[in-house]
Amino acid sequence: MPEADYVLGSDRSELERLEHQHEVWRERSEAVFDRLGLGPGARVLDAGCGPGYVLLDLRRRVGPGGEVWGVDLTASLLEEARRQAAARGWTDLHLLHGDLHEVTLPADHFDLIWMRWVLSFPPDPGAILRRLAPCLRAGGVLVVQDYHHEGIALHPPSAGFRAAVRATRELYTEAGGDPWVGARLPGLLRAAGLDLVLEEAEIHAGGPDSPWFAWADRFFPRWVERFAAQGRMTQEEAEAFRREWADRRRDPDARFFTPTVVTVAGRR
């Protein structure tokens, strides 16, 4: 396949951001795996695995007696997953470069299929879920974590930040995605023939020293420059963001609120 780039890019700075993002949200994914009883010997798929940070956690859980598969559309991100696995001496991961609409996967095979921040990008997420559901064994579970892009906020309020959020949503929607897909996930899983076994929604908040603020700090300042260059934000909005964000960084009472993240699981 030719290279297809992730909407947010795949350069070194984005890889570093994705690694940091995984560490911030890792406790949440691990809690889901614990709740579902995922352990040694399981067969798992990370659909839309990116550079492989969740893959590494899955491999540690299932051990050499299990199977870990990863699929991603962006070859450079998948190559990073291969590098991460090789650095740990793990040569048994099944890593596939392909589109989730088309890639060939075994039927009736997986105990768990995991998707985090994948379905907010494609125009028809339901088509992907309908294709993945038959890849679960009987009793297997498909888990999706994604945005319902409400709740995101900065305190004290910031006009520049609100403009950056508007531009972020435009980036998703103009590429054909849906940053509010989280609200649709229960219905999409049911339409794929799965029984809903888990549904949670969460928002986190913290000051400049919190992991949540640091997570936002890895994204918004860099992307505001791009948004301004792309015309998604005016130069005045970008300047307001830079000034106001710097003020919030110095204010111990400032708070960043994450967007709502929805976790939904369906059992075959």
PDB file of N, CA, C and O in Angstrom, residues 165-228:
ATOM      1  N   VAL A 165     -10.053  25.251  19.998  1.00  0.00           N
ATOM      2  CA  VAL A 165     -10.966  24.103  20.047  1.00  0.00           C
ATOM      3  C   VAL A 165     -11.830  24.071  18.790  1.00  0.00           C
ATOM      4  O   VAL A 165     -12.026  23.017  18.174  1.00  0.00           O
ATOM      5  N   ARG A 166     -12.335  25.226  18.385  1.00  0.00           N
ATOM      6  CA  ARG A 166     -13.137  25.299  17.154  1.00  0.00           C
ATOM      7  C   ARG A 166     -12.330  24.789  15.956  1.00  0.00           C
ATOM      8  O   ARG A 166     -12.832  23.998  15.149  1.00  0.00           O
ATOM      9  N   ALA A 167     -11.069  25.216  15.860  1.00  0.00           N
ATOM     10  CA  ALA A 167     -10.227  24.801  14.742  1.00  0.00           C
ATOM     11  C   ALA A 167      -9.932  23.306  14.790  1.00  0.00           C
ATOM     12  O   ALA A 167      -9.862  22.645  13.740  1.00  0.00           O
ATOM     13  N   THR A 168      -9.746  22.765  15.990  1.00  0.00           N
ATOM     14  CA  THR A 168      -9.495  21.324  16.125  1.00  0.00           C
ATOM     15  C   THR A 168     -10.682  20.529  15.618  1.00  0.00           C
ATOM     16  O   THR A 168     -10.531  19.542  14.887  1.00  0.00           O
ATOM     17  N   ARG A 169     -11.876  20.940  15.991  1.00  0.00           N
ATOM     18  CA  ARG A 169     -13.075  20.250  15.524  1.00  0.00           C
ATOM     19  C   ARG A 169     -13.208  20.360  14.006  1.00  0.00           C
ATOM     20  O   ARG A 169     -13.593  19.392  13.338  1.00  0.00           O
ATOM     21  N   GLU A 170     -12.873  21.510  13.458  1.00  0.00           N
ATOM     22  CA  GLU A 170     -12.918  21.674  12.005  1.00  0.00           C
ATOM     23  C   GLU A 170     -11.931  20.740  11.317  1.00  0.00           C
ATOM     24  O   GLU A 170     -12.225  20.195  10.245  1.00  0.00           O
ATOM     25  N   LEU A 171     -10.753  20.564  11.914  1.00  0.00           N
ATOM     26  CA  LEU A 171      -9.756  19.661  11.339  1.00  0.00           C
ATOM     27  C   LEU A 171     -10.325  18.261  11.190  1.00  0.00           C
ATOM     28  O   LEU A 171     -10.162  17.606  10.148  1.00  0.00           O
ATOM     29  N   TYR A 172     -10.988  17.769  12.223  1.00  0.00           N
ATOM     30  CA  TYR A 172     -11.594  16.440  12.181  1.00  0.00           C
ATOM     31  C   TYR A 172     -12.709  16.375  11.141  1.00  0.00           C
ATOM     32  O   TYR A 172     -12.751  15.474  10.307  1.00  0.00           O
ATOM     33  N   THR A 173     -13.637  17.316  11.209  1.00  0.00           N
ATOM     34  CA  THR A 173     -14.823  17.222  10.369  1.00  0.00           C
ATOM     35  C   THR A 173     -14.495  17.443   8.894  1.00  0.00           C
ATOM     36  O   THR A 173     -15.070  16.787   8.025  1.00  0.00           O
ATOM     37  N   GLU A 174     -13.563  18.334   8.592  1.00  0.00           N
ATOM     38  CA  GLU A 174     -13.208  18.572   7.195  1.00  0.00           C
ATOM     39  C   GLU A 174     -12.478  17.378   6.585  1.00  0.00           C
ATOM     40  O   GLU A 174     -12.474  17.207   5.364  1.00  0.00           O
ATOM     41  N   ALA A 175     -11.868  16.537   7.431  1.00  0.00           N
ATOM     42  CA  ALA A 175     -11.227  15.306   6.953  1.00  0.00           C
ATOM     43  C   ALA A 175     -12.224  14.150   6.870  1.00  0.00           C
ATOM     44  O   ALA A 175     -11.848  13.034   6.520  1.00  0.00           O
ATOM     45  N   GLY A 176     -13.494  14.426   7.202  1.00  0.00           N
ATOM     46  CA  GLY A 176     -14.531  13.405   7.116  1.00  0.00           C
ATOM     47  C   GLY A 176     -14.857  12.728   8.423  1.00  0.00           C
ATOM     48  O   GLY A 176     -15.679  11.808   8.464  1.00  0.00           O
ATOM     49  N   GLY A 177     -14.217  13.151   9.507  1.00  0.00           N
ATOM     50  CA  GLY A 177     -14.414  12.501  10.794  1.00  0.00           C
ATOM     51  C   GLY A 177     -15.500  13.155  11.631  1.00  0.00           C
ATOM     52  O   GLY A 177     -16.197  14.070  11.192  1.00  0.00           O
ATOM     53  N   ASP A 178     -15.615  12.674  12.873  1.00  0.00           N
ATOM     54  CA  ASP A 178     -16.657  13.148  13.786  1.00  0.00           C
ATOM     55  C   ASP A 178     -16.090  13.179  15.199  1.00  0.00           C
ATOM     56  O   ASP A 178     -15.980  12.139  15.863  1.00  0.00           O
ATOM     57  N   PRO A 179     -15.712  14.365  15.715  1.00  0.00           N
ATOM     58  CA  PRO A 179     -15.180  14.438  17.081  1.00  0.00           C
ATOM     59  C   PRO A 179     -16.223  14.203  18.161  1.00  0.00           C
ATOM     60  O   PRO A 179     -15.881  14.191  19.340  1.00  0.00           O
ATOM     61  N   TRP A 180     -17.472  14.000  17.783  1.00  0.00           N
ATOM     62  CA  TRP A 180     -18.541  13.668  18.734  1.00  0.00           C
ATOM     63  C   TRP A 180     -18.997  12.216  18.572  1.00  0.00           C
ATOM     64  O   TRP A 180     -20.076  11.852  19.018  1.00  0.00           O
ATOM     65  N   VAL A 181     -18.153  11.387  17.971  1.00  0.00           N
ATOM     66  CA  VAL A 181     -18.560  10.009  17.674  1.00  0.00           C
ATOM     67  C   VAL A 181     -18.874   9.221  18.946  1.00  0.00           C
ATOM     68  O   VAL A 181     -19.640   8.254  18.912  1.00  0.00           O
ATOM     69  N   GLY A 182     -18.322   9.624  20.086  1.00  0.00           N
ATOM     70  CA  GLY A 182     -18.541   8.891  21.329  1.00  0.00           C
ATOM     71  C   GLY A 182     -20.006   8.701  21.665  1.00  0.00           C
ATOM     72  O   GLY A 182     -20.409   7.650  22.192  1.00  0.00           O
ATOM     73  N   ALA A 183     -20.827   9.703  21.371  1.00  0.00           N
ATOM     74  CA  ALA A 183     -22.254   9.601  21.668  1.00  0.00           C
ATOM     75  C   ALA A 183     -22.944   8.562  20.803  1.00  0.00           C
ATOM     76  O   ALA A 183     -23.992   8.024  21.175  1.00  0.00           O
ATOM     77  N   ARG A 184     -22.359   8.250  19.659  1.00  0.00           N
ATOM     78  CA  ARG A 184     -22.961   7.308  18.712  1.00  0.00           C
ATOM     79  C   ARG A 184     -22.498   5.871  18.935  1.00  0.00           C
ATOM     80  O   ARG A 184     -23.061   4.935  18.356  1.00  0.00           O
ATOM     81  N   LEU A 185     -21.486   5.680  19.756  1.00  0.00           N
ATOM     82  CA  LEU A 185     -20.853   4.364  19.859  1.00  0.00           C
ATOM     83  C   LEU A 185     -21.785   3.252  20.330  1.00  0.00           C
ATOM     84  O   LEU A 185     -21.746   2.148  19.767  1.00  0.00           O
ATOM     85  N   PRO A 186     -22.626   3.467  21.353  1.00  0.00           N
ATOM     86  CA  PRO A 186     -23.511   2.358  21.753  1.00  0.00           C
ATOM     87  C   PRO A 186     -24.371   1.854  20.591  1.00  0.00           C
ATOM     88  O   PRO A 186     -24.486   0.642  20.367  1.00  0.00           O
ATOM     89  N   GLY A 187     -24.966   2.776  19.849  1.00  0.00           N
ATOM     90  CA  GLY A 187     -25.793   2.374  18.719  1.00  0.00           C
ATOM     91  C   GLY A 187     -25.003   1.707  17.626  1.00  0.00           C
ATOM     92  O   GLY A 187     -25.475   0.743  16.988  1.00  0.00           O
ATOM     93  N   LEU A 188     -23.779   2.188  17.390  1.00  0.00           N
ATOM     94  CA  LEU A 188     -22.948   1.595  16.348  1.00  0.00           C
ATOM     95  C   LEU A 188     -22.533   0.165  16.708  1.00  0.00           C
ATOM     96  O   LEU A 188     -22.493  -0.720  15.839  1.00  0.00           O
ATOM     97  N   LEU A 189     -22.235  -0.067  17.985  1.00  0.00           N
ATOM     98  CA  LEU A 189     -21.873  -1.422  18.407  1.00  0.00           C
ATOM     99  C   LEU A 189     -23.069  -2.364  18.283  1.00  0.00           C
ATOM    100  O   LEU A 189     -22.921  -3.510  17.830  1.00  0.00           O
ATOM    101  N   ARG A 190     -24.231  -1.899  18.670  1.00  0.00           N
ATOM    102  CA  ARG A 190     -25.428  -2.735  18.543  1.00  0.00           C
ATOM    103  C   ARG A 190     -25.714  -3.042  17.072  1.00  0.00           C
ATOM    104  O   ARG A 190     -26.091  -4.165  16.726  1.00  0.00           O
ATOM    105  N   ALA A 191     -25.553  -2.038  16.215  1.00  0.00           N
ATOM    106  CA  ALA A 191     -25.790  -2.249  14.792  1.00  0.00           C
ATOM    107  C   ALA A 191     -24.802  -3.241  14.187  1.00  0.00           C
ATOM    108  O   ALA A 191     -25.090  -3.866  13.158  1.00  0.00           O
ATOM    109  N   ALA A 192     -23.638  -3.389  14.841  1.00  0.00           N
ATOM    110  CA  ALA A 192     -22.653  -4.371  14.389  1.00  0.00           C
ATOM    111  C   ALA A 192     -22.933  -5.763  14.942  1.00  0.00           C
ATOM    112  O   ALA A 192     -22.160  -6.697  14.716  1.00  0.00           O
ATOM    113  N   GLY A 193     -24.032  -5.900  15.693  1.00  0.00           N
ATOM    114  CA  GLY A 193     -24.432  -7.206  16.206  1.00  0.00           C
ATOM    115  C   GLY A 193     -23.841  -7.563  17.549  1.00  0.00           C
ATOM    116  O   GLY A 193     -23.866  -8.741  17.941  1.00  0.00           O
ATOM    117  N   LEU A 194     -23.348  -6.573  18.291  1.00  0.00           N
ATOM    118  CA  LEU A 194     -22.717  -6.835  19.584  1.00  0.00           C
ATOM    119  C   LEU A 194     -23.633  -6.417  20.724  1.00  0.00           C
ATOM    120  O   LEU A 194     -24.431  -5.489  20.594  1.00  0.00           O
ATOM    121  N   ASP A 195     -23.481  -7.097  21.854  1.00  0.00           N
ATOM    122  CA  ASP A 195     -24.243  -6.776  23.060  1.00  0.00           C
ATOM    123  C   ASP A 195     -23.429  -5.833  23.935  1.00  0.00           C
ATOM    124  O   ASP A 195     -22.286  -6.143  24.298  1.00  0.00           O
ATOM    125  N   LEU A 196     -24.018  -4.707  24.294  1.00  0.00           N
ATOM    126  CA  LEU A 196     -23.318  -3.711  25.086  1.00  0.00           C
ATOM    127  C   LEU A 196     -23.060  -4.242  26.497  1.00  0.00           C
ATOM    128  O   LEU A 196     -23.987  -4.642  27.197  1.00  0.00           O
ATOM    129  N   VAL A 197     -21.784  -4.241  26.919  1.00  0.00           N
ATOM    130  CA  VAL A 197     -21.435  -4.731  28.256  1.00  0.00           C
ATOM    131  C   VAL A 197     -20.725  -3.673  29.094  1.00  0.00           C
ATOM    132  O   VAL A 197     -20.492  -3.883  30.287  1.00  0.00           O
ATOM    133  N   LEU A 198     -20.380  -2.542  28.489  1.00  0.00           N
ATOM    134  CA  LEU A 198     -19.686  -1.484  29.227  1.00  0.00           C
ATOM    135  C   LEU A 198     -19.936  -0.161  28.522  1.00  0.00           C
ATOM    136  O   LEU A 198     -19.823  -0.068  27.304  1.00  0.00           O
ATOM    137  N   GLU A 199     -20.278   0.854  29.317  1.00  0.00           N
ATOM    138  CA  GLU A 199     -20.405   2.217  28.786  1.00  0.00           C
ATOM    139  C   GLU A 199     -20.040   3.193  29.893  1.00  0.00           C
ATOM    140  O   GLU A 199     -20.681   3.222  30.937  1.00  0.00           O
ATOM    141  N   GLU A 200     -19.005   3.971  29.667  1.00  0.00           N
ATOM    142  CA  GLU A 200     -18.541   4.959  30.634  1.00  0.00           C
ATOM    143  C   GLU A 200     -18.166   6.240  29.900  1.00  0.00           C
ATOM    144  O   GLU A 200     -17.754   6.202  28.739  1.00  0.00           O
ATOM    145  N   ALA A 201     -18.278   7.356  30.578  1.00  0.00           N
ATOM    146  CA  ALA A 201     -17.837   8.642  30.048  1.00  0.00           C
ATOM    147  C   ALA A 201     -17.106   9.387  31.159  1.00  0.00           C
ATOM    148  O   ALA A 201     -17.537   9.359  32.314  1.00  0.00           O
ATOM    149  N   GLU A 202     -16.006  10.050  30.812  1.00  0.00           N
ATOM    150  CA  GLU A 202     -15.217  10.713  31.837  1.00  0.00           C
ATOM    151  C   GLU A 202     -14.605  12.007  31.330  1.00  0.00           C
ATOM    152  O   GLU A 202     -14.263  12.147  30.149  1.00  0.00           O
ATOM    153  N   ILE A 203     -14.491  12.961  32.240  1.00  0.00           N
ATOM    154  CA  ILE A 203     -13.781  14.216  32.020  1.00  0.00           C
ATOM    155  C   ILE A 203     -12.802  14.370  33.176  1.00  0.00           C
ATOM    156  O   ILE A 203     -13.140  14.096  34.327  1.00  0.00           O
ATOM    157  N   HIS A 204     -11.587  14.795  32.868  1.00  0.00           N
ATOM    158  CA  HIS A 204     -10.585  15.033  33.906  1.00  0.00           C
ATOM    159  C   HIS A 204     -10.160  16.497  33.871  1.00  0.00           C
ATOM    160  O   HIS A 204     -10.271  17.172  32.846  1.00  0.00           O
ATOM    161  N   ALA A 205      -9.671  16.977  34.989  1.00  0.00           N
ATOM    162  CA  ALA A 205      -9.259  18.377  35.080  1.00  0.00           C
ATOM    163  C   ALA A 205      -8.037  18.488  35.975  1.00  0.00           C
ATOM    164  O   ALA A 205      -7.834  17.685  36.892  1.00  0.00           O
ATOM    165  N   GLY A 206      -7.236  19.496  35.706  1.00  0.00           N
ATOM    166  CA  GLY A 206      -6.072  19.729  36.545  1.00  0.00           C
ATOM    167  C   GLY A 206      -5.386  21.026  36.187  1.00  0.00           C
ATOM    168  O   GLY A 206      -5.625  21.623  35.131  1.00  0.00           O
ATOM    169  N   GLY A 207      -4.522  21.468  37.109  1.00  0.00           N
ATOM    170  CA  GLY A 207      -3.775  22.701  36.929  1.00  0.00           C
ATOM    171  C   GLY A 207      -2.523  22.508  36.109  1.00  0.00           C
ATOM    172  O   GLY A 207      -2.281  21.433  35.547  1.00  0.00           O
ATOM    173  N   PRO A 208      -1.679  23.535  36.035  1.00  0.00           N
ATOM    174  CA  PRO A 208      -0.494  23.487  35.177  1.00  0.00           C
ATOM    175  C   PRO A 208       0.471  22.350  35.493  1.00  0.00           C
ATOM    176  O   PRO A 208       1.238  21.936  34.619  1.00  0.00           O
ATOM    177  N   ASP A 209       0.450  21.825  36.712  1.00  0.00           N
ATOM    178  CA  ASP A 209       1.347  20.730  37.078  1.00  0.00           C
ATOM    179  C   ASP A 209       0.712  19.356  36.883  1.00  0.00           C
ATOM    180  O   ASP A 209       1.349  18.335  37.183  1.00  0.00           O
ATOM    181  N   SER A 210      -0.515  19.304  36.373  1.00  0.00           N
ATOM    182  CA  SER A 210      -1.218  18.033  36.229  1.00  0.00           C
ATOM    183  C   SER A 210      -0.898  17.355  34.894  1.00  0.00           C
ATOM    184  O   SER A 210      -0.499  18.013  33.927  1.00  0.00           O
ATOM    185  N   PRO A 211      -1.070  16.046  34.827  1.00  0.00           N
ATOM    186  CA  PRO A 211      -0.875  15.363  33.539  1.00  0.00           C
ATOM    187  C   PRO A 211      -1.865  15.816  32.480  1.00  0.00           C
ATOM    188  O   PRO A 211      -1.549  15.781  31.289  1.00  0.00           O
ATOM    189  N   TRP A 212      -3.061  16.244  32.896  1.00  0.00           N
ATOM    190  CA  TRP A 212      -4.083  16.656  31.923  1.00  0.00           C
ATOM    191  C   TRP A 212      -3.688  17.964  31.252  1.00  0.00           C
ATOM    192  O   TRP A 212      -3.815  18.108  30.027  1.00  0.00           O
ATOM    193  N   PHE A 213      -3.177  18.909  32.028  1.00  0.00           N
ATOM    194  CA  PHE A 213      -2.707  20.163  31.453  1.00  0.00           C
ATOM    195  C   PHE A 213      -1.502  19.900  30.547  1.00  0.00           C
ATOM    196  O   PHE A 213      -1.391  20.464  29.444  1.00  0.00           O
ATOM    197  N   ALA A 214      -0.602  19.028  31.000  1.00  0.00           N
ATOM    198  CA  ALA A 214       0.576  18.703  30.192  1.00  0.00           C
ATOM    199  C   ALA A 214       0.185  18.049  28.869  1.00  0.00           C
ATOM    200  O   ALA A 214       0.817  18.279  27.831  1.00  0.00           O
ATOM    201  N   TRP A 215      -0.867  17.228  28.911  1.00  0.00           N
ATOM    202  CA  TRP A 215      -1.377  16.592  27.688  1.00  0.00           C
ATOM    203  C   TRP A 215      -1.836  17.650  26.698  1.00  0.00           C
ATOM    204  O   TRP A 215      -1.472  17.621  25.513  1.00  0.00           O
ATOM    205  N   ALA A 216      -2.615  18.619  27.177  1.00  0.00           N
ATOM    206  CA  ALA A 216      -3.074  19.700  26.304  1.00  0.00           C
ATOM    207  C   ALA A 216      -1.912  20.553  25.813  1.00  0.00           C
ATOM    208  O   ALA A 216      -1.898  21.022  24.664  1.00  0.00           O
ATOM    209  N   ASP A 217      -0.907  20.732  26.661  1.00  0.00           N
ATOM    210  CA  ASP A 217       0.238  21.567  26.314  1.00  0.00           C
ATOM    211  C   ASP A 217       1.073  20.945  25.197  1.00  0.00           C
ATOM    212  O   ASP A 217       1.802  21.657  24.494  1.00  0.00           O
ATOM    213  N   ARG A 218       0.977  19.633  25.042  1.00  0.00           N
ATOM    214  CA  ARG A 218       1.682  18.965  23.946  1.00  0.00           C
ATOM    215  C   ARG A 218       0.964  19.132  22.609  1.00  0.00           C
ATOM    216  O   ARG A 218       1.575  18.912  21.562  1.00  0.00           O
ATOM    217  N   PHE A 219      -0.300  19.487  22.659  1.00  0.00           N
ATOM    218  CA  PHE A 219      -1.088  19.575  21.433  1.00  0.00           C
ATOM    219  C   PHE A 219      -1.348  21.016  20.989  1.00  0.00           C
ATOM    220  O   PHE A 219      -0.984  21.422  19.883  1.00  0.00           O
ATOM    221  N   PHE A 220      -1.992  21.797  21.840  1.00  0.00           N
ATOM    222  CA  PHE A 220      -2.540  23.068  21.378  1.00  0.00           C
ATOM    223  C   PHE A 220      -1.502  24.099  20.934  1.00  0.00           C
ATOM    224  O   PHE A 220      -1.650  24.688  19.856  1.00  0.00           O
ATOM    225  N   PRO A 221      -0.431  24.367  21.684  1.00  0.00           N
ATOM    226  CA  PRO A 221       0.509  25.397  21.209  1.00  0.00           C
ATOM    227  C   PRO A 221       1.093  25.088  19.830  1.00  0.00           C
ATOM    228  O   PRO A 221       1.220  25.986  18.990  1.00  0.00           O
ATOM    229  N   ARG A 222       1.432  23.830  19.583  1.00  0.00           N
ATOM    230  CA  ARG A 222       2.001  23.463  18.281  1.00  0.00           C
ATOM    231  C   ARG A 222       0.965  23.569  17.176  1.00  0.00           C
ATOM    232  O   ARG A 222       1.241  24.082  16.092  1.00  0.00           O
ATOM    233  N   TRP A 223      -0.251  23.097  17.460  1.00  0.00           N
ATOM    234  CA  TRP A 223      -1.262  23.081  16.422  1.00  0.00           C
ATOM    235  C   TRP A 223      -1.862  24.447  16.159  1.00  0.00           C
ATOM    236  O   TRP A 223      -2.318  24.722  15.031  1.00  0.00           O
ATOM    237  N   VAL A 224      -1.845  25.333  17.122  1.00  0.00           N
ATOM    238  CA  VAL A 224      -2.334  26.687  16.868  1.00  0.00           C
ATOM    239  C   VAL A 224      -1.526  27.358  15.762  1.00  0.00           C
ATOM    240  O   VAL A 224      -2.080  28.069  14.908  1.00  0.00           O
ATOM    241  N   GLU A 225      -0.221  27.112  15.752  1.00  0.00           N
ATOM    242  CA  GLU A 225       0.606  27.685  14.676  1.00  0.00           C
ATOM    243  C   GLU A 225       0.163  27.146  13.322  1.00  0.00           C
ATOM    244  O   GLU A 225       0.095  27.889  12.335  1.00  0.00           O
ATOM    245  N   ARG A 226      -0.140  25.865  13.261  1.00  0.00           N
ATOM    246  CA  ARG A 226      -0.602  25.268  12.007  1.00  0.00           C
ATOM    247  C   ARG A 226      -1.989  25.783  11.641  1.00  0.00           C
ATOM    248  O   ARG A 226      -2.269  26.044  10.468  1.00  0.00           O
ATOM    249  N   PHE A 227      -2.854  25.895  12.635  1.00  0.00           N
ATOM    250  CA  PHE A 227      -4.203  26.387  12.365  1.00  0.00           C
ATOM    251  C   PHE A 227      -4.157  27.797  11.778  1.00  0.00           C
ATOM    252  O   PHE A 227      -4.928  28.128  10.863  1.00  0.00           O
ATOM    253  N   ALA A 228      -3.273  28.623  12.314  1.00  0.00           N
ATOM    254  CA  ALA A 228      -3.158  29.986  11.793  1.00  0.00           C
ATOM    255  C   ALA A 228      -2.636  29.969  10.355  1.00  0.00           C
ATOM    256  O   ALA A 228      -3.122  30.709   9.491  1.00  0.00           O
TER     257      ALA A 228
END
